[in-house]
Coordinates of C-alpha atoms in Angstrom, one line a residue:
X1 CA 8.5 -5.9 12.0
X2 CA 5.9 -8.5 13.1
X3 CA 2.9 -9.3 10.8
X4 CA 0.3 -7.4 12.8
X5 CA 2.4 -4.2 12.6
X6 CA 2.9 -4.6 8.9
X7 CA -0.8 -4.7 8.2
X8 CA -1.4 -1.6 10.5
X9 CA 1.3 0.2 8.6
X10 CA -0.3 -0.7 5.2
X11 CA -3.8 0.2 6.4
X12 CA -2.5 3.6 7.4
X13 CA -1.3 4.2 3.9
X14 CA -4.9 3.8 2.7
X15 CA -6.7 5.7 5.5
X16 CA -4.2 8.0 7.1
X17 CA -3.7 11.6 6.3
X18 CA -1.2 13.1 3.8
X19 CA 1.4 13.7 6.5
X20 CA 1.3 10.0 7.5
X21 CA 1.7 9.0 3.8
X22 CA 4.6 11.4 3.3
X23 CA 6.4 10.0 6.3
X24 CA 6.1 6.4 5.1
X25 CA 6.8 6.6 1.3
X26 CA 10.4 6.8 0.3
X27 CA 11.3 9.5 -2.3
X28 CA 12.9 6.7 -4.4
X29 CA 9.7 4.6 -4.3
X30 CA 8.3 3.3 -7.6
X31 CA 4.5 3.0 -7.8
X32 CA 2.3 1.5 -10.5
X33 CA -1.4 2.4 -10.2
X34 CA -4.4 1.7 -12.5
X35 CA -4.9 5.3 -13.5
X36 CA -2.8 7.9 -15.3
X37 CA 0.1 8.6 -15.1
X38 CA 0.3 4.9 -14.1
X39 CA 4.0 4.9 -13.1
X40 CA 5.1 7.3 -10.5
X41 CA 8.0 8.1 -8.2
X42 CA 7.5 8.4 -4.4
X43 CA 7.5 12.2 -4.7
X44 CA 4.9 12.2 -7.4
X45 CA 2.6 9.8 -5.4
X46 CA 3.0 12.0 -2.3
X47 CA 1.9 15.0 -4.3
X48 CA -1.0 13.1 -5.8
X49 CA -2.2 11.9 -2.3
X50 CA -2.1 15.4 -0.9
X51 CA -5.1 16.2 -3.2
X52 CA -7.0 12.9 -3.0
X53 CA -9.6 12.1 -0.4
X54 CA -8.5 9.2 1.8
X55 CA -10.4 6.0 2.2
X56 CA -12.7 5.6 5.1
X57 CA -11.8 2.0 5.6
X58 CA -9.9 -0.9 3.9
X59 CA -10.0 -4.6 4.4
X60 CA -7.3 -7.0 3.4
X61 CA -7.6 -10.6 2.1
X62 CA -5.3 -13.1 0.5
X63 CA -2.5 -11.7 2.6
X64 CA 1.1 -12.8 2.0
X65 CA 4.2 -11.7 3.9
X66 CA 7.7 -12.5 2.7
X67 CA 11.1 -11.5 4.2
X68 CA 13.6 -12.2 1.5
X69 CA 16.5 -10.4 3.3
X70 CA 17.1 -8.7 6.6
X71 CA 15.5 -5.3 6.6
X72 CA 13.3 -6.0 3.6
X73 CA 9.6 -7.0 3.6
X74 CA 7.4 -7.8 0.6
X75 CA 3.7 -8.2 1.0
X76 CA 0.9 -9.1 -1.4
X77 CA -2.9 -8.8 -0.7
X78 CA -6.4 -8.1 -2.0
X79 CA -7.7 -4.7 -0.8
X80 CA -11.3 -3.7 -0.6
X81 CA -11.6 0.0 0.3
X82 CA -14.7 2.1 1.0
X83 CA -15.3 5.9 0.9
X84 CA -18.9 6.8 1.4
X85 CA -20.8 4.9 -1.3
X86 CA -17.6 4.4 -3.4
X87 CA -16.0 1.0 -3.3
X88 CA -12.6 0.1 -4.8
X89 CA -10.9 -3.3 -5.2
X90 CA -7.4 -4.1 -6.2
X91 CA -4.7 -6.7 -5.8
X92 CA -1.6 -5.1 -4.4
X93 CA 2.1 -5.6 -3.6
X94 CA 4.2 -3.4 -1.4
X95 CA 7.9 -3.6 -0.6
X96 CA 9.2 -1.9 2.6
X97 CA 12.8 -1.4 3.7
X98 CA 14.1 -0.7 7.1
X99 CA 16.1 2.5 7.5
X100 CA 16.8 2.1 11.2
X101 CA 15.3 0.4 14.2
X102 CA 11.5 0.8 13.9
X103 CA 11.8 3.1 10.9
X104 CA 10.4 1.6 7.6
X105 CA 9.7 3.2 4.2
X106 CA 7.8 1.9 1.2
X107 CA 10.1 1.5 -1.8
X108 CA 7.6 -0.2 -4.2
X109 CA 3.8 -0.4 -4.5
X110 CA 1.6 -1.7 -7.2
X111 CA -2.2 -2.0 -7.6
X112 CA -3.9 -4.2 -10.2
X113 CA -7.7 -3.8 -10.6
X114 CA -9.3 -7.1 -11.6
X115 CA -10.8 -7.0 -15.0
X116 CA -13.5 -9.4 -14.3
X117 CA -14.6 -11.6 -11.4
X118 CA -13.4 -15.2 -11.6
X119 CA -15.9 -17.7 -12.8
X120 CA -16.7 -20.2 -10.0
X121 CA -16.8 -23.9 -11.1

């Protein structure tokens, strides 16, 4: 999967509907999020997203893409998401594996919310 498609895929996980999320998250996925229950399986995260309003928009920065093995993509990035007046920031990682040609699933995702803004020198 080329880089542009990777970022469209990832964006859809933030802004797409529950059906899109369910299609792209593997049941065997492990997620770590900055709110309880903190560590979830793919099935638990799919259930949680079904009852959660989606983000209106998300922007990515500090983007990194690694391909450690054929059929495996690991990305890292800074996300800034917006929903109405609500804003959310996190540093994230996602690991995707290819199931078949053009069919990818997320098998790992983690979000870390910065505790404080870095002090500029």
